[in-house]
XYZ file of C-alpha atoms in Angstrom:
388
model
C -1.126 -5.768 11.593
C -0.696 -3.413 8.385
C -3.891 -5.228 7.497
C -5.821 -4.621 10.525
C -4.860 -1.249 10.332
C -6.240 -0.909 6.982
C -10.101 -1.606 7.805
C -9.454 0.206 10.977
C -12.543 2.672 10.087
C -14.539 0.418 8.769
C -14.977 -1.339 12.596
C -17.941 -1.234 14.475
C -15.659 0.488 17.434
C -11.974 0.379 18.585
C -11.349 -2.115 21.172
C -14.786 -1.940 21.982
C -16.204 -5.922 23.175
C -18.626 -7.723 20.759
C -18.970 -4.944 18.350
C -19.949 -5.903 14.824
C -21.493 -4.111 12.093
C -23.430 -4.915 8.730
C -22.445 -3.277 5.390
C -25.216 -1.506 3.955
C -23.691 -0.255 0.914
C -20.250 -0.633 -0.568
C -18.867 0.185 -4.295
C -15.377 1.218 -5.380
C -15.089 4.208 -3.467
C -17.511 4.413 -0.784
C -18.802 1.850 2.190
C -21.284 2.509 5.019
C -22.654 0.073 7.630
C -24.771 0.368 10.886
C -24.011 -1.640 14.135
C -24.978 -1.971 17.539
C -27.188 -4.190 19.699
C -30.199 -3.950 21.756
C -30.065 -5.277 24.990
C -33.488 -5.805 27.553
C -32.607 -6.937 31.041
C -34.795 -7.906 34.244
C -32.948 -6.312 37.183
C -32.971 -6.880 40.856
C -31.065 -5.139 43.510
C -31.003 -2.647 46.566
C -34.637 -4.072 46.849
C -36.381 -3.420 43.705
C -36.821 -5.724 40.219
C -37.554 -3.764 37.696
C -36.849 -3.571 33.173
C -34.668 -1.821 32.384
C -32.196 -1.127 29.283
C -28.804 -2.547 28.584
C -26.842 0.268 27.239
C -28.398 -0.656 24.093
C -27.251 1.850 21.145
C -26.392 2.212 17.159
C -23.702 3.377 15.747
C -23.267 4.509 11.894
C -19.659 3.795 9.632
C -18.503 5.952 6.845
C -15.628 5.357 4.845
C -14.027 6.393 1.507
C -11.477 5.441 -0.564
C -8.599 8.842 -1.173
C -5.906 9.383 -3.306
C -2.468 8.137 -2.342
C -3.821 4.611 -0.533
C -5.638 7.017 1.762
C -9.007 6.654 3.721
C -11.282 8.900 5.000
C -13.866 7.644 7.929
C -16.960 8.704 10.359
C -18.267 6.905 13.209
C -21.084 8.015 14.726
C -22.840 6.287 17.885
C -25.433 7.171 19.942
C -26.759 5.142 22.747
C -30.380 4.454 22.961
C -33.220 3.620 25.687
C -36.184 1.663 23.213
C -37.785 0.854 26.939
C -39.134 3.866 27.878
C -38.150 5.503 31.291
C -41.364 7.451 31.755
C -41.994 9.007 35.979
C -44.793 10.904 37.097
C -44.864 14.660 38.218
C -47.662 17.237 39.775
C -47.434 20.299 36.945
C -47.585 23.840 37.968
C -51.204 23.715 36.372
C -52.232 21.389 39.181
C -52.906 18.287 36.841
C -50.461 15.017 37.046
C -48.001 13.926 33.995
C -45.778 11.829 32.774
C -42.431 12.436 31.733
C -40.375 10.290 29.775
C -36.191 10.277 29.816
C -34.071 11.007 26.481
C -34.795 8.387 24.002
C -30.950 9.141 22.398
C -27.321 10.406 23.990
C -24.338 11.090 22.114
C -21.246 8.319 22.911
C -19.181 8.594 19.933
C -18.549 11.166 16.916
C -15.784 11.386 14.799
C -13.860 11.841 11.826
C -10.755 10.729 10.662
C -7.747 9.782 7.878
C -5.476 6.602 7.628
C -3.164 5.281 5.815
C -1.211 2.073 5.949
C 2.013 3.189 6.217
C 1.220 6.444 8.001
C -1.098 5.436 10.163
C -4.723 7.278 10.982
C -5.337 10.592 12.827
C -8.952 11.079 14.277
C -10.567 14.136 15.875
C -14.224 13.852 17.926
C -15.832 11.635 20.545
C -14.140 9.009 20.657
C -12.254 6.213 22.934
C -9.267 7.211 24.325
C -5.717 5.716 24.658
C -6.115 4.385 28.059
C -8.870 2.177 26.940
C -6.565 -0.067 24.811
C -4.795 -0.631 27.922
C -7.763 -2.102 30.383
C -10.325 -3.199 27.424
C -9.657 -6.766 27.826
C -11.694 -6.826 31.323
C -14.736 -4.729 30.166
C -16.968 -7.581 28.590
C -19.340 -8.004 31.397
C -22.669 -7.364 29.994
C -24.186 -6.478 33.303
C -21.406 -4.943 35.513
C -18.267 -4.115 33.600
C -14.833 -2.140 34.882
C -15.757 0.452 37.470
C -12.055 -0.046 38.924
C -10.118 0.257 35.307
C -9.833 4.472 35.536
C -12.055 4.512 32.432
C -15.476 5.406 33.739
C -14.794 8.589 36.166
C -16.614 10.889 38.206
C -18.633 8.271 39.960
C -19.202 5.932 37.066
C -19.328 8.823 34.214
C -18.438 7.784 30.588
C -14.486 9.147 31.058
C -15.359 11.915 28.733
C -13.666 14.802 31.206
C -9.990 13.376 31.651
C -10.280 11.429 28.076
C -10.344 7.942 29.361
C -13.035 6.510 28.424
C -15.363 8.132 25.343
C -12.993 11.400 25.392
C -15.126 14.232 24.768
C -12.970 16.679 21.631
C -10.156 14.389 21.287
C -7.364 14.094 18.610
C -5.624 10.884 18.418
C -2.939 9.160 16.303
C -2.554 5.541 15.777
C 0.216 3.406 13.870
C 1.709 -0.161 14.265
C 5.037 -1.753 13.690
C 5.169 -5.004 13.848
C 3.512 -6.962 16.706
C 3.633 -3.499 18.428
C 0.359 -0.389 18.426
C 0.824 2.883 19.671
C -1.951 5.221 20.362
C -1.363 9.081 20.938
C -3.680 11.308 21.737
C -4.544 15.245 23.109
C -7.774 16.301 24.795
C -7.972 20.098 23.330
C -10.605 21.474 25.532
C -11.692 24.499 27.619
C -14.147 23.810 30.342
C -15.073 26.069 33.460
C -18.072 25.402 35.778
C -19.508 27.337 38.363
C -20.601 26.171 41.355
C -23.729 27.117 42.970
C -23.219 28.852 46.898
C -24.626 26.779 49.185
C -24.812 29.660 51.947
C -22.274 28.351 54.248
C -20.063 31.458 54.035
C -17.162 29.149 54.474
C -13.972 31.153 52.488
C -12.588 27.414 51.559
C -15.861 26.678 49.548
C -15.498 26.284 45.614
C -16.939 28.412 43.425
C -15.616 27.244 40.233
C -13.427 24.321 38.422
C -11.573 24.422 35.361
C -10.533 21.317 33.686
C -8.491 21.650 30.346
C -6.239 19.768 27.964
C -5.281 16.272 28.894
C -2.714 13.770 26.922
C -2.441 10.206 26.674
C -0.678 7.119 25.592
C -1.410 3.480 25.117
C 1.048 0.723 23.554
C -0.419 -2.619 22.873
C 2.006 -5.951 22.190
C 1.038 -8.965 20.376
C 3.868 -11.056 22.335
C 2.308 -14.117 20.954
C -0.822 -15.673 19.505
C -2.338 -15.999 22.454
C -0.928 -13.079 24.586
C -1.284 -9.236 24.368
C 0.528 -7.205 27.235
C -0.781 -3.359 27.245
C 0.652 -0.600 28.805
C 0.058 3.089 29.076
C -1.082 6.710 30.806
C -2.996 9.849 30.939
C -2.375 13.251 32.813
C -4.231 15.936 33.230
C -4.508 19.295 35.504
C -7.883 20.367 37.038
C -7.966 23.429 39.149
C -10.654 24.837 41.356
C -11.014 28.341 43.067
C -12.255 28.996 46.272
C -14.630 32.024 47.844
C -11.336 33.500 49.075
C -9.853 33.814 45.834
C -7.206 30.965 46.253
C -6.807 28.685 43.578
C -6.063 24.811 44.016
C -4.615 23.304 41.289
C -3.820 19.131 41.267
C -1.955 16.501 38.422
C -5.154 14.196 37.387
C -2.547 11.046 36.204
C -3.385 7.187 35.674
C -0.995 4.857 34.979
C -1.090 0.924 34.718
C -0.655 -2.521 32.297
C -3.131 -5.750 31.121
C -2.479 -8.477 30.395
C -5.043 -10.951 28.306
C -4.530 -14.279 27.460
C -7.409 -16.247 24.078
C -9.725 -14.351 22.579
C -13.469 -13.318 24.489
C -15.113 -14.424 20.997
C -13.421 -17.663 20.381
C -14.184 -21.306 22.196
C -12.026 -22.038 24.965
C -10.697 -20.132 27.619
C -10.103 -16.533 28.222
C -8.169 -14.771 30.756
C -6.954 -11.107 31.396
C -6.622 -8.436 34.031
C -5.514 -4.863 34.509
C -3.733 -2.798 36.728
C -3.549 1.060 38.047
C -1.967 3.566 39.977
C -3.914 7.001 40.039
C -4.213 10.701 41.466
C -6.885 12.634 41.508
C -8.169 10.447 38.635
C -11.765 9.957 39.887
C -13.931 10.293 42.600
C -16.185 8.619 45.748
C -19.867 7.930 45.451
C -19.970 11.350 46.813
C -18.275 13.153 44.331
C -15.269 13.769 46.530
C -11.678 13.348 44.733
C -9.938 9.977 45.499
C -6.406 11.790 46.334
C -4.814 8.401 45.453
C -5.743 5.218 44.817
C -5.485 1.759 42.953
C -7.266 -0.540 40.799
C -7.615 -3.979 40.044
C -9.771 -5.856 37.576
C -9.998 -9.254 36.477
C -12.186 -11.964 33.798
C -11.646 -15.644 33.129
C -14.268 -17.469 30.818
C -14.776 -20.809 28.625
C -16.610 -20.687 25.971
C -18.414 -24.359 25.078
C -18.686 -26.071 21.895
C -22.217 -25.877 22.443
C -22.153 -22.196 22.773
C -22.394 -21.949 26.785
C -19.984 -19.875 27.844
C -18.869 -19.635 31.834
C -17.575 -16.203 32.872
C -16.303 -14.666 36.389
C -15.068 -11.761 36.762
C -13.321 -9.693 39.932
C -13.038 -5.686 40.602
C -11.659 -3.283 43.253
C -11.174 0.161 43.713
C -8.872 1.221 46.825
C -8.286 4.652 47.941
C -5.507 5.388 49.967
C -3.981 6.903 53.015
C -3.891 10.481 51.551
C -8.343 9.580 51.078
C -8.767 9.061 54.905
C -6.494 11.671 55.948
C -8.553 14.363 53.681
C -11.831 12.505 55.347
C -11.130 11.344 58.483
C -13.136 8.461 59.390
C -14.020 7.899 56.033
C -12.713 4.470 54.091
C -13.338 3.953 50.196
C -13.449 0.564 49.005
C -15.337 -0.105 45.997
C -14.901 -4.680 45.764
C -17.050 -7.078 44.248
C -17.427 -10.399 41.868
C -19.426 -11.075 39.149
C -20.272 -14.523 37.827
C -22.276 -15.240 34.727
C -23.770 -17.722 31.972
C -23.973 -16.421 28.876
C -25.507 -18.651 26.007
C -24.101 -17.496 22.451
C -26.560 -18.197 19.851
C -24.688 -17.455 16.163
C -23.085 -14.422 17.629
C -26.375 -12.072 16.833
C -28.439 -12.763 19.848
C -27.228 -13.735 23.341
C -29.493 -15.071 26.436
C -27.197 -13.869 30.105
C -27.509 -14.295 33.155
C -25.298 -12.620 35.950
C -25.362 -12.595 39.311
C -22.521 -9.809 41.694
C -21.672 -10.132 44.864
C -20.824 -6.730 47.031
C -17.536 -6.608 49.010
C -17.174 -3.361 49.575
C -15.974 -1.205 52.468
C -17.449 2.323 52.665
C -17.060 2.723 56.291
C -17.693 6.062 58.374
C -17.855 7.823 61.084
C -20.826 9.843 59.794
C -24.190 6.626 58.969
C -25.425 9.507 56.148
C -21.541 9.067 54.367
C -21.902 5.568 55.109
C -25.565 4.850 53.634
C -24.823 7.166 50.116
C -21.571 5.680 49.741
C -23.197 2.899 49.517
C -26.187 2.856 47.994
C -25.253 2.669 44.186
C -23.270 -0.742 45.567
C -25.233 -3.952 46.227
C -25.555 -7.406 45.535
C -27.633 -7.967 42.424
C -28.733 -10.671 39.504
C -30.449 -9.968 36.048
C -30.910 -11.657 33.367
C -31.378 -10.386 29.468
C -31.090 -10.802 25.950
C -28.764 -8.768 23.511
C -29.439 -8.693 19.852
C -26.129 -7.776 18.026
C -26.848 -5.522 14.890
């Protein structure tokens, strides 16, 4: 484990499935290699078939050899769309144009020192403690863990509570034994205002504040086959309304995984994850989910001849306190995912997955009922992935 520590920076990500990474320059004291993958995938769902790009990004690894059996590290990662994503629009000059979407975003940034006794410290864009705890699930290439707490606010990259790809983290990491701890602090200040929408109603809000948040993750190698995780985060958002009065809630998750093989290896692979949260994420309208649980599970088999079989199941319940906030209104985000993924040398991989929709967005009101749903359908692509 001291080992794995060790080369810690020098990883494509932490945690992060099929990452790898080619060194582009290495001497005595410095190293730097670029990683990522490209990914093209032919789409159809809620009616439509359509190209469209696969999270496809690159990512860029610094590291340097300190005094004392220190390192220093970067990682920088930005996702990319090489596709194009180009609508039309009528210009205020009369005259039609295109317009094409951001070619880069920012997903990770940030620096860091380790040591193998010590342990590393980290500060940036990067993925937070709860992700070592319900990783082991998010390998689908096509639909991965929208039940795990990591990607909140509707399906958002977790960078507001620090779940997913925390946005200004600072994180410490250290191992004993079979047994990794991660610690980490979200040091933030972030207000928004929110626009009046002319109802006049005093329990509208007209701003949110969401600040610090903290987390924890412990990881345990119980044997060579099996890893248990457990951990948390907690946060506090507030919100004020037109009257003045200010609402103020505990954001916490909570849960364990457990994962059985290894997703790269032949054979078979198993692992799910657990959670209890509050106020953790939100509907498919943006409303808070007051409480509610999560479940997510993967099983594959990876063939000698490079086949590999994978299924995967997800669900996202909200609670009692949900329908009594919105009566009428039930939350139920369910479906499977089955897949054939052929794994040719580990740099380029030909997929095809197919999900089926069980969800339950019932409501009283059809125009809850239809945007609820909408994002939610059953679906199939198929794509290639070249791994940098």
């Amino acid at each position: 484990m001291k080992k794995a520590l060790a080369i810690l920076p020098l990883a494509t990500l932490v945690f992060v499935p099929t990452s790898s990474a080619i060194e582009v320059f290495k001497d005595d004291k410095n190293a730097f290699e670029v990683g990522g993958f490209v990914d093209a995938r032919i789409i159809d769902t809620q009616g439509v078939t359509e190209v469209v790009n696969g999270s496809s990004r690159i990512n860029f690894g610094f590291t340097r050899e300190m005094s004392g059996d220190w390192k220093s590290y970067v990682k920088l990662e930005w996702g990319v769309n090489p596709f194009g994503n180009a609508t039309i629009s009528y210009s205020s000059e009369s005259n039609f144009e295109t317009q094409s979407g951001d070619f880069l975003n920012n997903r990770l940034g940030y620096v860091g020192l380790s040591h193998g006794d010590y342990g590393s410290v980290s500060i940036g864009k990067q993925w937070g403690a709860w992700y070592d705890v319900v990783y082991n699930t998010n390998y689908g290439f096509v639909w991965d863990g929208n039940a795990s707490g990591t990607y909140t606010y509707n399906k958002s990259d977790g960078a507001i509570n620090g779940v997913g790809r925390g946005d200004k983290i600072i994180q410490y990491r250290n191992d004993w034994g079979d047994l990794s701890i991660a610690l980490q602090m979200q040091l933030k200040s972030s207000m928004t205002d929110i626009e009046d929408d002319g109802s006049n109603n005093p329990n509208r809000l007209v701003s949110t504040e969401y600040d610090n948040t903290y987390g924890v993750g412990l990881t345990y190698q119980a044997t060579d086959q099996l890893v248990i995780t457990a951990g948390g985060n907690i946060g506090e958002p507030e919100g004020t309304t037109a009257s003045g009065r200010v609402l103020s809630e505990t954001d916490y998750i909570y849960g364990f995984g457990l994962t059985w093989g290894n997703w790269d290896e032949h054979g078979f692979y198993a692992a799910m994850n657990l959670n209890q949260n509050e106020f953790h994420d939100t509907d498919n309208l943006g409303r808070f989910l007051q409480e509610s649980v999560g479940l997510e599970t993967l099983a594959s088999y990876l063939l000698d001849n490079n086949f590999k079989l994978m299924a995967s199941y997800n669900i996202l319940e909200a609670g009692d306190a949900y329908e009594a906030a919105h009566p009428g209104d039930v939350f139920k985000r369910q479906f499977a995912v089955a897949g054939l993924h052929y794994v040719w040398d580990n740099s380029l991989v030909l997929y095809l997955e197919g999900r089926v929709d069980f969800s339950d967005f019932t409501s009283d009101n059809p125009e809850n009922e239809a945007k609820q749903s909408v994002s939610e359908d059953n679906a199939i692509a198929i794509g290639i992935r070249y791994v940098l």
